[in-house]
Coordinates of N, CA, C and O in Angstrom, one line a residue:
M15 N -71.5 10.6 -30.6 CA -71.9 10.4 -29.3 C -71.1 11.8 -28.3 O -70.0 11.8 -28.8
T16 N -71.6 12.3 -27.4 CA -70.9 13.2 -26.7 C -70.5 12.8 -25.2 O -71.2 11.9 -24.9
D17 N -69.4 13.1 -24.9 CA -69.1 12.7 -23.5 C -69.5 13.7 -22.3 O -68.9 14.6 -21.8
D18 N -70.8 13.7 -21.9 CA -71.3 14.7 -21.1 C -71.6 13.8 -19.8 O -72.7 13.3 -19.7
N19 N -70.7 14.1 -18.9 CA -70.9 13.3 -17.6 C -71.9 14.0 -16.5 O -72.2 13.6 -15.6
S20 N -72.4 15.3 -17.0 CA -73.3 15.9 -16.2 C -74.6 15.1 -16.0 O -75.4 15.4 -15.1
K21 N -74.9 14.3 -16.9 CA -76.2 13.5 -16.9 C -76.2 12.2 -16.4 O -77.1 11.6 -16.1
V22 N -75.1 12.0 -15.8 CA -74.7 10.6 -15.2 C -75.0 10.8 -13.8 O -74.5 11.7 -13.1
T23 N -75.8 10.0 -13.3 CA -76.2 9.8 -11.7 C -75.3 8.8 -11.2 O -75.4 7.6 -11.5
P24 N -74.5 9.1 -10.1 CA -73.8 8.2 -9.6 C -74.6 7.2 -8.6 O -75.7 7.5 -8.1
I25 N -74.2 5.9 -8.7 CA -74.8 4.8 -7.8 C -74.8 5.2 -6.4 O -75.8 5.0 -5.9
R26 N -73.9 5.6 -5.9 CA -73.8 6.0 -4.4 C -73.6 7.5 -4.2 O -72.4 8.1 -5.1
A27 N -74.2 8.2 -3.5 CA -74.1 9.6 -3.3 C -72.8 9.9 -2.4 O -72.5 8.8 -1.6
R28 N -72.2 10.8 -2.8 CA -71.1 11.1 -1.8 C -71.4 11.6 -0.5 O -72.4 12.4 -0.3
R29 N -70.6 11.2 0.5 CA -71.0 11.6 1.9 C -69.7 11.6 2.6 O -68.6 11.2 2.0
A30 N -69.7 12.3 3.8 CA -68.6 12.5 4.6 C -68.1 11.0 5.1 O -69.0 10.1 5.6
C31 N -66.7 10.9 5.3 CA -65.9 9.9 5.9 C -66.6 9.9 7.4 O -66.4 10.8 7.9
P32 N -66.9 8.8 8.0 CA -67.6 8.6 9.3 C -66.2 8.9 10.2 O -66.2 9.2 11.6
E33 N -64.9 8.7 9.8 CA -63.7 8.8 10.6 C -63.3 10.3 10.7 O -63.0 10.8 11.9
C34 N -63.1 11.2 9.5 CA -62.5 12.2 9.5 C -63.4 13.4 8.9 O -63.1 14.5 9.0
G35 N -64.4 13.1 8.3 CA -65.3 13.9 7.7 C -65.1 14.6 6.3 O -65.7 15.1 5.7
K36 N -64.0 14.1 5.8 CA -63.7 14.3 4.4 C -64.6 13.7 3.3 O -65.1 12.6 3.9
P37 N -64.7 14.0 2.2 CA -65.7 13.3 1.2 C -65.1 12.0 1.0 O -64.1 11.7 0.9
S38 N -66.1 11.2 0.7 CA -65.6 9.5 0.7 C -65.2 9.2 -0.8 O -65.3 10.2 -1.8
S39 N -64.4 8.5 -1.0 CA -63.8 8.0 -2.2 C -64.4 6.6 -2.8 O -65.1 5.8 -1.9
R40 N -64.5 6.7 -3.8 CA -65.1 5.5 -4.7 C -64.4 4.2 -4.4 O -65.0 3.1 -4.1
E41 N -63.1 4.1 -4.1 CA -62.5 2.9 -3.7 C -62.5 2.5 -2.2 O -62.6 1.1 -1.9
N42 N -63.0 3.3 -1.4 CA -62.8 3.2 -0.2 C -64.3 3.4 0.6 O -64.3 3.5 1.7
Y43 N -65.2 3.3 -0.2 CA -66.6 3.8 0.3 C -67.0 3.1 1.4 O -66.9 1.9 1.7
P44 N -67.6 3.7 2.6 CA -68.0 5.1 2.7 C -66.7 5.9 3.3 O -67.0 7.1 3.8
F45 N -65.7 5.4 3.5 CA -64.4 6.3 3.9 C -63.7 6.9 2.6 O -63.8 6.7 1.6
C46 N -62.8 7.9 3.3 CA -62.1 8.6 2.3 C -60.8 8.0 1.9 O -60.1 8.4 0.8
S47 N -60.1 6.9 2.6 CA -59.0 6.6 2.4 C -58.8 5.1 3.0 O -59.7 4.9 3.7
S48 N -58.0 4.5 2.6 CA -57.6 3.1 3.3 C -57.0 3.4 4.8 O -57.4 2.4 5.6
R49 N -56.5 4.3 5.0 CA -56.2 4.6 6.5 C -57.5 4.6 7.5 O -57.5 4.0 8.5
C50 N -58.4 5.5 6.9 CA -59.5 5.7 7.8 C -60.5 4.4 7.6 O -61.0 4.0 8.8
K51 N -60.4 3.4 6.7 CA -60.9 2.5 6.4 C -60.4 1.3 7.6 O -61.0 0.5 8.4
D52 N -59.1 1.4 7.7 CA -58.4 0.4 8.6 C -58.5 0.9 10.1 O -58.5 -0.2 11.0
L53 N -58.6 2.3 10.4 CA -58.9 2.5 11.7 C -60.2 2.1 12.3 O -60.3 1.6 13.3
D54 N -61.1 2.1 11.3 CA -62.4 1.8 11.7 C -62.6 0.2 12.1 O -63.0 -0.5 13.0
L55 N -61.7 -0.7 11.0 CA -61.6 -2.0 11.2 C -61.1 -2.4 12.3 O -61.5 -3.3 13.1
N56 N -60.0 -1.8 12.7 CA -59.3 -2.0 14.2 C -60.0 -1.7 15.3 O -60.0 -2.6 16.1
R57 N -60.9 -0.7 15.2 CA -61.9 -0.5 16.4 C -62.7 -1.7 16.5 O -63.2 -2.1 17.7
W58 N -63.2 -2.3 15.3 CA -64.2 -3.5 15.6 C -63.5 -4.5 16.1 O -63.9 -5.3 16.9
L59 N -62.2 -4.8 15.6 CA -61.3 -6.1 16.0 C -60.8 -6.0 17.4 O -60.9 -6.9 18.1
S60 N -60.8 -4.7 18.0 CA -60.3 -4.5 19.4 C -61.4 -4.4 20.3 O -61.1 -4.5 21.7
G61 N -62.5 -4.6 19.9 CA -63.8 -4.5 20.8 C -64.2 -3.2 21.1 O -65.1 -3.0 22.0
S62 N -63.7 -2.1 20.6 CA -64.1 -0.8 20.7 C -65.5 -0.7 20.5 O -66.4 0.3 21.2
Y63 N -66.2 -1.2 19.5 CA -67.4 -1.0 19.0 C -68.0 -2.3 19.6 O -67.6 -3.2 19.4
V64 N -69.4 -2.2 20.1 CA -70.0 -3.3 20.5 C -71.5 -3.2 20.2 O -72.2 -2.1 20.2
I65 N -72.1 -4.2 19.5 CA -73.5 -4.2 19.2 C -74.1 -5.0 20.4 O -74.0 -6.1 20.7
G66 N -75.0 -4.2 21.2 CA -75.7 -4.7 22.2 C -76.8 -5.6 21.8 O -77.5 -5.7 20.7
S67 N -77.4 -6.5 22.6 CA -78.6 -7.4 22.5 C -79.6 -7.3 23.4 O -79.3 -6.7 24.7
K68 N -80.7 -7.9 23.3 CA -81.8 -7.8 24.1 C -81.6 -8.7 25.3 O -81.9 -8.4 26.4
G69 N -80.8 -9.8 25.0 CA -80.4 -10.6 26.1 C -79.4 -10.0 27.0 O -79.8 -10.3 28.4
D70 N -78.6 -9.0 27.0 CA -78.0 -8.3 27.8 C -78.8 -7.5 28.8 O -78.6 -7.6 29.9
A71 N -79.7 -7.0 28.3 CA -80.5 -6.2 29.4 C -81.5 -7.1 30.1 O -81.6 -6.8 31.3
D72 N -82.0 -8.2 29.6 CA -82.6 -9.2 30.3 C -81.7 -9.7 31.5 O -82.3 -10.1 32.7
E73 N -80.7 -10.2 31.5 CA -79.7 -10.5 32.3 C -79.4 -9.6 33.3 O -79.3 -9.8 34.7
E74 N -79.4 -8.3 33.0 CA -79.2 -7.3 34.3 C -80.2 -7.1 34.9 O -80.1 -6.9 36.3
G75 N -81.6 -7.3 34.4 CA -82.7 -7.1 35.2 C -83.0 -8.3 36.1 O -83.7 -8.1 37.2
T76 N -82.4 -9.6 35.8 CA -82.6 -10.6 36.8 C -82.1 -10.8 37.9 O -82.3 -11.4 38.9
G77 N -81.0 -10.0 38.0 CA -80.2 -10.0 39.4 C -80.8 -9.1 40.4 O -80.6 -9.1 41.5
E78 N -81.8 -8.2 40.0 CA -82.3 -7.0 40.8 C -83.3 -7.8 41.8 O -83.9 -7.2 42.7
N79 N -84.1 -8.8 41.1 CA -85.3 -9.4 41.8 C -85.0 -10.2 43.1 O -84.2 -10.9 43.3

């Protein structure tokens, strides 16, 4: 058997790290390092990232009537 890695298709395609833009690593996918991974987690835990809901938009509209 030959050791030809050119025929192996990766399960996940490499993409840019969402924090810094460097190529992602397999261990920290989709991030490039544990530092970028921790930065993203900190943003979620501190409330910097928020996922809105339709209920929020409805509540704002009811106060105007």
